[in-house]
mmCIF file of C-alpha atoms in Angstrom:
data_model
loop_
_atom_site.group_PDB
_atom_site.id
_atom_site.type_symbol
_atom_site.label_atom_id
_atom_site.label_comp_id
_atom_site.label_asym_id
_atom_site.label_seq_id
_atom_site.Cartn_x
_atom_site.Cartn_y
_atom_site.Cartn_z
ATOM 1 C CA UNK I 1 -15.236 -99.127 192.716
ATOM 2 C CA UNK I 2 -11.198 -99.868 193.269
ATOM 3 C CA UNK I 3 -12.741 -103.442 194.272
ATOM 4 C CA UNK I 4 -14.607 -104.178 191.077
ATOM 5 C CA UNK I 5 -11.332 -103.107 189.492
ATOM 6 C CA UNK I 6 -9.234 -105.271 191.233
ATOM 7 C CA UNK I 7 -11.637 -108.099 191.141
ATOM 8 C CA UNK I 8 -12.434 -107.734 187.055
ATOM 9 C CA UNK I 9 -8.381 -107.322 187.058
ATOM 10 C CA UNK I 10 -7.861 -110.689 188.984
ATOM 11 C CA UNK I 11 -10.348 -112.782 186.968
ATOM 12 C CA UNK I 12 -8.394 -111.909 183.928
ATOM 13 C CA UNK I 13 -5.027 -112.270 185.573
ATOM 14 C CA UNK I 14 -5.450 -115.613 187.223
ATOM 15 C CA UNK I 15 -6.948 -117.543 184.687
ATOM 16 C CA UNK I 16 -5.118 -116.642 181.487
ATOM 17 C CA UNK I 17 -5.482 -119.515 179.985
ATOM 18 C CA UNK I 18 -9.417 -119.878 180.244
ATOM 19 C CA UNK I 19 -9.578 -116.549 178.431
ATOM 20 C CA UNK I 20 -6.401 -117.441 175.771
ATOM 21 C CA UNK I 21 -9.311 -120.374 174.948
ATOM 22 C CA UNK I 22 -12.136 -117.901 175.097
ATOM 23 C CA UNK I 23 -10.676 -115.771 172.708
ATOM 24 C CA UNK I 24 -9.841 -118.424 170.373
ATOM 25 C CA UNK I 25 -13.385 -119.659 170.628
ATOM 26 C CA UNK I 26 -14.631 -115.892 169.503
ATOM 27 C CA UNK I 27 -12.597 -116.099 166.566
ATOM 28 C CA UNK I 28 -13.170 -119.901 165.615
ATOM 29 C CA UNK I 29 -16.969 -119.220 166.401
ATOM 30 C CA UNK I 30 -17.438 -115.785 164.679
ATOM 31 C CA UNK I 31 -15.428 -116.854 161.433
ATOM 32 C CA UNK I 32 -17.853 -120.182 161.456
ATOM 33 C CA UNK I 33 -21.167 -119.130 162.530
ATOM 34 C CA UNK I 34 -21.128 -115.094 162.829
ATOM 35 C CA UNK I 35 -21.422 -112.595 165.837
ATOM 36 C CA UNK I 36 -24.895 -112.882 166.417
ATOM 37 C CA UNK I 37 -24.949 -116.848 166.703
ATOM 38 C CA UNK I 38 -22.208 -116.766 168.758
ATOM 39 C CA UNK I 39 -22.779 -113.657 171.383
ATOM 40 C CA UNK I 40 -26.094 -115.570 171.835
ATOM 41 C CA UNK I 41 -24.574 -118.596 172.383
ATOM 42 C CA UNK I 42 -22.163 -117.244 174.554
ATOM 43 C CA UNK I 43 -25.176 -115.676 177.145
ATOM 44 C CA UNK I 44 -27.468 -118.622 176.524
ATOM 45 C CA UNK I 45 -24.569 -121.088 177.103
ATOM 46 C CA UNK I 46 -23.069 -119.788 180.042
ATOM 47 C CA UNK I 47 -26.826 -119.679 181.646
ATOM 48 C CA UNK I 48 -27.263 -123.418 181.141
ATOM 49 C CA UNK I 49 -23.744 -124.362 182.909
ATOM 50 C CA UNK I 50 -24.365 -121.825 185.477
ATOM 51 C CA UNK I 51 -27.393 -123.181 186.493
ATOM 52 C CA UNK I 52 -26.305 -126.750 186.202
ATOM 53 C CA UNK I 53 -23.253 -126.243 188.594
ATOM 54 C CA UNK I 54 -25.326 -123.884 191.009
ATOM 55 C CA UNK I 55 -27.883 -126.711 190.752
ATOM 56 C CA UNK I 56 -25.015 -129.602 191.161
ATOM 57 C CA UNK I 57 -23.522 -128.000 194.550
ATOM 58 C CA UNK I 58 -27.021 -127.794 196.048
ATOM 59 C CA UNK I 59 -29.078 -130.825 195.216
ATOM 60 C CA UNK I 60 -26.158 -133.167 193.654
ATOM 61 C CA UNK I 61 -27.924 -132.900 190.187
ATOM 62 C CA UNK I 62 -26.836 -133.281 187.500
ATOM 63 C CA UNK I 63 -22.994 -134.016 188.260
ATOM 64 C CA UNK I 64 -23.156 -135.407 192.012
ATOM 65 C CA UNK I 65 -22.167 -134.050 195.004
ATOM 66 C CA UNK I 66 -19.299 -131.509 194.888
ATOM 67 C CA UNK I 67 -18.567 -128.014 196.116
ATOM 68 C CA UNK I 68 -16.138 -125.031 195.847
ATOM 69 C CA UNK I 69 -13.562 -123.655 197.721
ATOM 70 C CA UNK I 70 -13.704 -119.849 198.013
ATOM 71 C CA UNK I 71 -10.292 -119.610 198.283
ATOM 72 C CA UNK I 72 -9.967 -116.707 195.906
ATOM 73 C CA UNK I 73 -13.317 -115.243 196.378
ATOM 74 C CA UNK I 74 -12.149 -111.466 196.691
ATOM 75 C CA UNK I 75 -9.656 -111.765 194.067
ATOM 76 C CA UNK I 76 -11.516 -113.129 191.193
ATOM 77 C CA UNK I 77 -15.368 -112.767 189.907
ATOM 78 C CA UNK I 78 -17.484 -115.659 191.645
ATOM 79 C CA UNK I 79 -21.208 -115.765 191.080
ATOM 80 C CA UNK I 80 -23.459 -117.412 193.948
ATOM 81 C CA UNK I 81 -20.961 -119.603 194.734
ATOM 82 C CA UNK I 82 -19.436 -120.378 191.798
ATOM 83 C CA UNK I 83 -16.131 -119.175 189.662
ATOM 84 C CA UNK I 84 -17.174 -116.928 186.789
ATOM 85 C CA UNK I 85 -14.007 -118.635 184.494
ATOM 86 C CA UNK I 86 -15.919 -122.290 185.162
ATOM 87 C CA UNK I 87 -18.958 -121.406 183.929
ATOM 88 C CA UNK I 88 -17.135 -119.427 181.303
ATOM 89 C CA UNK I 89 -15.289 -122.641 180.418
ATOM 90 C CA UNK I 90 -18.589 -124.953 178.998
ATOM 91 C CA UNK I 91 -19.062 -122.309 176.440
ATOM 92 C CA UNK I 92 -15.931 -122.841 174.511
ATOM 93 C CA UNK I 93 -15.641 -126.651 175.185
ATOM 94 C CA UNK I 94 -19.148 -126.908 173.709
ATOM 95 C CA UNK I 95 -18.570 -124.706 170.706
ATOM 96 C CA UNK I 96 -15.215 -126.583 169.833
ATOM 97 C CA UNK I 97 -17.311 -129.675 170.410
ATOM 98 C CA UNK I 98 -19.745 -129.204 168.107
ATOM 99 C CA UNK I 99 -17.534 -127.637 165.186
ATOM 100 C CA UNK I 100 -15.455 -131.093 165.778
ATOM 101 C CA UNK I 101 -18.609 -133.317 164.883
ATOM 102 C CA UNK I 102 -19.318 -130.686 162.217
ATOM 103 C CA UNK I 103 -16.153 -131.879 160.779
ATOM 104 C CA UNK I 104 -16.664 -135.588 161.566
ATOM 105 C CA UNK I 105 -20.235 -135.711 159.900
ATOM 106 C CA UNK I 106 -19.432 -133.423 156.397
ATOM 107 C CA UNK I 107 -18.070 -134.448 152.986
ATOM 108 C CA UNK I 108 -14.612 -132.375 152.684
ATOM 109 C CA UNK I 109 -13.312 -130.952 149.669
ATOM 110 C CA UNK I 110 -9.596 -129.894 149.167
ATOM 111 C CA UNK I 111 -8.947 -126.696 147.032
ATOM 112 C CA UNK I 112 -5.209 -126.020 146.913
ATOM 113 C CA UNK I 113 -4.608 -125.417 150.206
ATOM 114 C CA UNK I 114 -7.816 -125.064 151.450
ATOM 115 C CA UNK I 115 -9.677 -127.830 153.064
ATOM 116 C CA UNK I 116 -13.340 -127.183 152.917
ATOM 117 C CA UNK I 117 -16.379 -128.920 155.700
ATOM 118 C CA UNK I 118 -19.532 -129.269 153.143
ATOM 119 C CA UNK I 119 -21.676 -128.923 155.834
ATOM 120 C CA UNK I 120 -25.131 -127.910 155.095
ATOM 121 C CA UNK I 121 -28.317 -126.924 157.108
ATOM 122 C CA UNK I 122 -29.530 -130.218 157.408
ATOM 123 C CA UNK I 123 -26.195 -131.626 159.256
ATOM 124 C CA UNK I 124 -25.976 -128.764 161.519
ATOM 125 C CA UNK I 125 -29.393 -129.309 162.975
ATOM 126 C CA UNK I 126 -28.994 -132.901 162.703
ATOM 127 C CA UNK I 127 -29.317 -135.526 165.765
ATOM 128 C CA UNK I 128 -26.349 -137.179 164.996
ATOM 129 C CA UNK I 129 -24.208 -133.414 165.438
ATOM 130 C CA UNK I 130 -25.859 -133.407 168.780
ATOM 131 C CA UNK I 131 -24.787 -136.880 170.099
ATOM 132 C CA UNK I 132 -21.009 -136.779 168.644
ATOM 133 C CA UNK I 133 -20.959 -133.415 169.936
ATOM 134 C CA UNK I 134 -22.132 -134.089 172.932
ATOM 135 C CA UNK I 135 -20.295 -137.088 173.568
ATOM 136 C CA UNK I 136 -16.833 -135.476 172.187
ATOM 137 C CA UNK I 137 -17.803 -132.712 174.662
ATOM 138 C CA UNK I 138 -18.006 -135.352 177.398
ATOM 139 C CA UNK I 139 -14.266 -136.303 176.604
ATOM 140 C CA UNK I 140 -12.650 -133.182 176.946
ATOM 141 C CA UNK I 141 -13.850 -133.333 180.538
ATOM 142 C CA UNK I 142 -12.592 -137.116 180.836
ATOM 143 C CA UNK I 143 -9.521 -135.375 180.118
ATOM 144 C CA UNK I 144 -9.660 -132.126 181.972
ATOM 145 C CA UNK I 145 -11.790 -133.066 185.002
ATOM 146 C CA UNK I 146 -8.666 -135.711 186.449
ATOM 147 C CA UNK I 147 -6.438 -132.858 186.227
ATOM 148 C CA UNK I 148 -8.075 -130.127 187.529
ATOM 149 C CA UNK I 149 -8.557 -131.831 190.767
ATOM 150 C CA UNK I 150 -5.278 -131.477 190.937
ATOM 151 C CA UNK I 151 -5.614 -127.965 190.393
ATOM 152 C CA UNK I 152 -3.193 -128.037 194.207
ATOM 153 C CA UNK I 153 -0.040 -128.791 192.406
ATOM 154 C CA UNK I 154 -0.187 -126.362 189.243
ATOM 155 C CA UNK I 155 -1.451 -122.660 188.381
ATOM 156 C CA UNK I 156 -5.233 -123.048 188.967
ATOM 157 C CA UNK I 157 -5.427 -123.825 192.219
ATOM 158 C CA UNK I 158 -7.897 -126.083 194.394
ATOM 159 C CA UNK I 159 -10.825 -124.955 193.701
ATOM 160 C CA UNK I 160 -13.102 -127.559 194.396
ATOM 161 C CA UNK I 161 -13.494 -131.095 195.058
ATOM 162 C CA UNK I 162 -15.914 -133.920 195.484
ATOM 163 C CA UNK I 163 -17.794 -134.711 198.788
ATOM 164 C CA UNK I 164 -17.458 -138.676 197.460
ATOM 165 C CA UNK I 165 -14.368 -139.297 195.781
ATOM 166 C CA UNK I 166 -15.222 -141.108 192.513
ATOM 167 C CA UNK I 167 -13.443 -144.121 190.754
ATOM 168 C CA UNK I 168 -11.703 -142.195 187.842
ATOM 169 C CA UNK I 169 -8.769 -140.416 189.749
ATOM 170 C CA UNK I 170 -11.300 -139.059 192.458
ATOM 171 C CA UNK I 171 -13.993 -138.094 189.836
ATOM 172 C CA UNK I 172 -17.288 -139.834 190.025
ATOM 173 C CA UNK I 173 -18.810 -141.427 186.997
ATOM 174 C CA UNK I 174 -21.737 -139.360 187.645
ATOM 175 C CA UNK I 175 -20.178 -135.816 186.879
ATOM 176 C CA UNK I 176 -19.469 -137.554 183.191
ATOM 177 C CA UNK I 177 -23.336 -138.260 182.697
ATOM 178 C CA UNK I 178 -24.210 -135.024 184.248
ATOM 179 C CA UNK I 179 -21.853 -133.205 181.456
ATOM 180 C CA UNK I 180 -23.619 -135.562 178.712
ATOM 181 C CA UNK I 181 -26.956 -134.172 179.604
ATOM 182 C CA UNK I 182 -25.807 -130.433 180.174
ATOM 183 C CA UNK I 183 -23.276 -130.915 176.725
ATOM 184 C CA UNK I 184 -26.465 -132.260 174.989
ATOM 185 C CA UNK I 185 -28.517 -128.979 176.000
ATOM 186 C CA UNK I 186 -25.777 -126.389 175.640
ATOM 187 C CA UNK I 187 -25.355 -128.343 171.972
ATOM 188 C CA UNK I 188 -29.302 -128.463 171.128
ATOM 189 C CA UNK I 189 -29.433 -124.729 171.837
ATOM 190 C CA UNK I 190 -26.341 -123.161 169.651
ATOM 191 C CA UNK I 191 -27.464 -125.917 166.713
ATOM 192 C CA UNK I 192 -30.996 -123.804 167.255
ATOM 193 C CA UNK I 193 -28.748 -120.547 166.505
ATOM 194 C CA UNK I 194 -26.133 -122.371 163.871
ATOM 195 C CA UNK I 195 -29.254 -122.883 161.637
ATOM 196 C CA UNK I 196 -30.916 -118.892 161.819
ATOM 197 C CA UNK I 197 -29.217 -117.503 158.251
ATOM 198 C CA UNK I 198 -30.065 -114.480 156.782
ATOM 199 C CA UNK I 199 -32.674 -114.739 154.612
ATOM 200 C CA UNK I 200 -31.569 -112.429 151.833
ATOM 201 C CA UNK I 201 -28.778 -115.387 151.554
ATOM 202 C CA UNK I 202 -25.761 -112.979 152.270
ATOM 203 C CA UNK I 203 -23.797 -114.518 154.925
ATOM 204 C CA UNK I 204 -24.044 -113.658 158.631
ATOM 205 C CA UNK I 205 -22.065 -110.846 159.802
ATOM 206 C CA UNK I 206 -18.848 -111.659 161.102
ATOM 207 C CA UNK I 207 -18.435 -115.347 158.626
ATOM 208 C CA UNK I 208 -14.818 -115.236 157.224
ATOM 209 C CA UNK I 209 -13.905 -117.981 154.518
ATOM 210 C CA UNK I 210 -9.781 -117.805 154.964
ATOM 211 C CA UNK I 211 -8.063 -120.967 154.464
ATOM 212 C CA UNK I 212 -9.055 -123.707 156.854
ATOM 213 C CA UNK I 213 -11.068 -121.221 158.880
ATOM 214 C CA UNK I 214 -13.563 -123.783 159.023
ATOM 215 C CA UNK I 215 -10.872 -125.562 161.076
ATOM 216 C CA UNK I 216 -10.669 -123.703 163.716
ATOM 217 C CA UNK I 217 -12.315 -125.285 165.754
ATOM 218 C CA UNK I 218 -11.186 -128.451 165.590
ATOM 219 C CA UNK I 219 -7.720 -127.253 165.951
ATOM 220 C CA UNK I 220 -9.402 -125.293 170.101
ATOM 221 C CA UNK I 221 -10.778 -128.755 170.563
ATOM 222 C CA UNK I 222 -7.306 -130.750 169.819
ATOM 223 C CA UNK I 223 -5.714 -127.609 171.842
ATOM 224 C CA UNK I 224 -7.761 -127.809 174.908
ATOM 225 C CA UNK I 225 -6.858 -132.065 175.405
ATOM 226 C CA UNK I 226 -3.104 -131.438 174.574
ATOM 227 C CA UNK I 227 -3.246 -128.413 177.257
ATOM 228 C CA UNK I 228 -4.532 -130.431 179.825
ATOM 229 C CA UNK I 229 -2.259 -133.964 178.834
ATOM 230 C CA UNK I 230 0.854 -131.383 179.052
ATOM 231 C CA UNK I 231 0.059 -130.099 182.869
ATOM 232 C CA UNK I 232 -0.433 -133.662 183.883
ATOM 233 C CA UNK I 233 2.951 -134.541 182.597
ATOM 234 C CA UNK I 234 4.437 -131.529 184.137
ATOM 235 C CA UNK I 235 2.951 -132.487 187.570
ATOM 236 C CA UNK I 236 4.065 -136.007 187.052
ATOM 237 C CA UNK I 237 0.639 -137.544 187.088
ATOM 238 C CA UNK I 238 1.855 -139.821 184.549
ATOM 239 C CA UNK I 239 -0.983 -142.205 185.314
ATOM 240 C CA UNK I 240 -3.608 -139.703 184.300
ATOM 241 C CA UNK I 241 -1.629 -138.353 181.120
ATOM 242 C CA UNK I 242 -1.478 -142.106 179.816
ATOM 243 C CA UNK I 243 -4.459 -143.246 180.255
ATOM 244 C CA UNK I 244 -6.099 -139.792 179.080
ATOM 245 C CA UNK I 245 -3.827 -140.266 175.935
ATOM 246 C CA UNK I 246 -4.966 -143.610 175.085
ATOM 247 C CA UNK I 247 -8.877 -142.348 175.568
ATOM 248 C CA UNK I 248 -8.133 -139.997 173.254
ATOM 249 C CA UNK I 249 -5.804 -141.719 170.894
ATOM 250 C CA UNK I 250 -8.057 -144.416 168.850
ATOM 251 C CA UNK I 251 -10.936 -141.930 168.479
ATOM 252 C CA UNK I 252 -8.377 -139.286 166.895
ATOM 253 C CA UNK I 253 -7.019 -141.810 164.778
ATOM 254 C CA UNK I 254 -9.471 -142.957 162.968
ATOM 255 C CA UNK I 255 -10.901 -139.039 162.623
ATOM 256 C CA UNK I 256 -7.971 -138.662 161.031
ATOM 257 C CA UNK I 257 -7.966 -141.549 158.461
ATOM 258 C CA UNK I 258 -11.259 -141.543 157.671
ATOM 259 C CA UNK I 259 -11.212 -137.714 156.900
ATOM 260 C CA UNK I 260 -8.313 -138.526 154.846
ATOM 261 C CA UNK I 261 -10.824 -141.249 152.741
ATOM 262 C CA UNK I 262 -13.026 -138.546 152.472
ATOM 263 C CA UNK I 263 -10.962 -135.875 151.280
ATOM 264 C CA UNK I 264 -12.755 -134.706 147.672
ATOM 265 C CA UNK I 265 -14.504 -138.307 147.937
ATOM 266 C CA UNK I 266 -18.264 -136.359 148.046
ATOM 267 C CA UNK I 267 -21.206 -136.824 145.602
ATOM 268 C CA UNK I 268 -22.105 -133.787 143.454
ATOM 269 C CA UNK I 269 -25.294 -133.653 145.247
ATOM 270 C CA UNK I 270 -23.519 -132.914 148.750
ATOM 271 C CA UNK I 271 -21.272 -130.286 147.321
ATOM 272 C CA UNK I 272 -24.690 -128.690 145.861
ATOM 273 C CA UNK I 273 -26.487 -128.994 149.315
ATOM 274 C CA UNK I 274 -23.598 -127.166 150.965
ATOM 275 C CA UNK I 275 -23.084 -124.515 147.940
ATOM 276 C CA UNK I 276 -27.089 -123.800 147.990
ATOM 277 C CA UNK I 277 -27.015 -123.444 152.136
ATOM 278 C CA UNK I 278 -24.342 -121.684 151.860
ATOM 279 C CA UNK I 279 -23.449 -119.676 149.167
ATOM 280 C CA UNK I 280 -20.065 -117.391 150.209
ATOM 281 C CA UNK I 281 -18.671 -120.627 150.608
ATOM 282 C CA UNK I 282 -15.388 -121.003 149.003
ATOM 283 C CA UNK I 283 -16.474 -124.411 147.999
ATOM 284 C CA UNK I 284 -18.572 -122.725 145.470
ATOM 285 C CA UNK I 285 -15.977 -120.824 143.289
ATOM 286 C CA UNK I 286 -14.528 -124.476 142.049
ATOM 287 C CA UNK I 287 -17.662 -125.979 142.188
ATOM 288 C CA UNK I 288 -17.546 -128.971 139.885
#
């Protein structure tokens, strides 16, 4: 029993970070989409990237060839051969993912200080949520993957490697198509769940309409890149920080000033789609 302790201890106390994330992810997730959606999301989600990594270290599919070094097996939770907190990981990258296209795809309205996604039903479910979601999904690992294989010279430790090196700082191209694929599924399942509303039309247990709660999401994704651009400057991979910043860079820019073109630039119709599929929203107390 004093082992389980210690181990359930040691997950928690050697990956802060993965679990500062996590917890932002319940609240971002839970505010947008309810508890239900997102505890099932949470089990369902973390199935699908167990299996793909258990599946990856065995046969090489879907990411390649690579495999984990048990160095802290004993002190944290590892599941047939692979870290709990990894696993853990997908679920919050894909969450923040998908809110981010959420964002991308929907009409926004500005009320006072509010700023206010008109998603509806129909973009939630939609293909195009699942390939910008996806693909922004497949970015944040661009980012992160570099710099946790350098997980030697900072707080996470080397926990695994590549039995290939690949050509992006020693990360093979196919680990990025095997995260499209698995991003793609994790993404098709919680738009399956985003979609399931109650059908009395009182929202799901858990929604919260603060200002920019809607947001929140977008602000874990943003979090999670500058995270991992900050420990590569701290370990003075400078290479990988640049060119990670510049990946990132041109895509967040024009986010940025094409949300700003869009900002209360939506057809009445739009605002009545997301007012009728949703209606706490706050959008529809100043409905026009």
């Amino acid at each position: 029993m004093q082992e389980v302790i210690n181990i359930a201890i040691g997950t928690f106390a050697m990956r802060p970070y993965v679990f500062a994330f996590f917890a932002a992810y319940l609240i971002a997730g839970v505010f947008h989409l309810g508890w239900r959606a997102i505890f099932l999301f949470t089990v369902i989600g973390y199935l699908i990237s167990f299996a793909s990594e258990f599946s990856s270290i065995h046969t090489g599919f879907p990411y390649g060839w690579y495999y984990y070094i048990n160095a802290t097996q004993g002190r944290e939770l590892w599941i047939a051969g692979v870290p709990f907190f990894d696993s853990l990981s997908y679920v919050f990258l894909c969450y923040c993912s998908y809110s981010t296209a959420i964002f991308i795809l929907s009409p926004l309205k500005r009320s006072g200080f509010n700023l206010i996604p008109l998603e509806t039903i129909s973009i939630r479910k939609s293909f195009a949520a699942l390939v910008v979601g996806s693909l922004l999904q497949v970015y944040l690992d661009i980012v992160t993957d570099p710099v946790a294989l350098q997980g030697n010279r900072w707080f996470l430790g080397q926990i695994y490697g590549y039995n290939t090196p690949g050509i992006h700082f020693g990360v093979p191209v196919s680990n990025y198509l095997g995260w499209w694929l698995v991003s793609a599924v994790m993404i098709f399942a919680l738009q399956r769940l985003a979609i399931r509303l109650p059908k009395n039309g009182n929202r799901p247990a858990g929604v919260t309409t603060f200002p920019l709660s809607q947001l929140l999401g977008v602000v874990l994704y943003l979090s999670v890149i500058a995270f991992n651009l900050t420990v590569a400057l701290l370990i003075g991979e400078m290479t990988i920080a640049i060119s990670s910043f510049f990946i990132v860079f041109l895509p967040f820019v024009l986010v940025f000033i094409l949300a700003l073109r869009r900002i209360n630039n939506y057809k009445k119709e739009e605002l009545g789609d997301h007012v009728r599929d949703f209606p706490w929203s706050p959008a529809s107390i100043s409905k026009k």
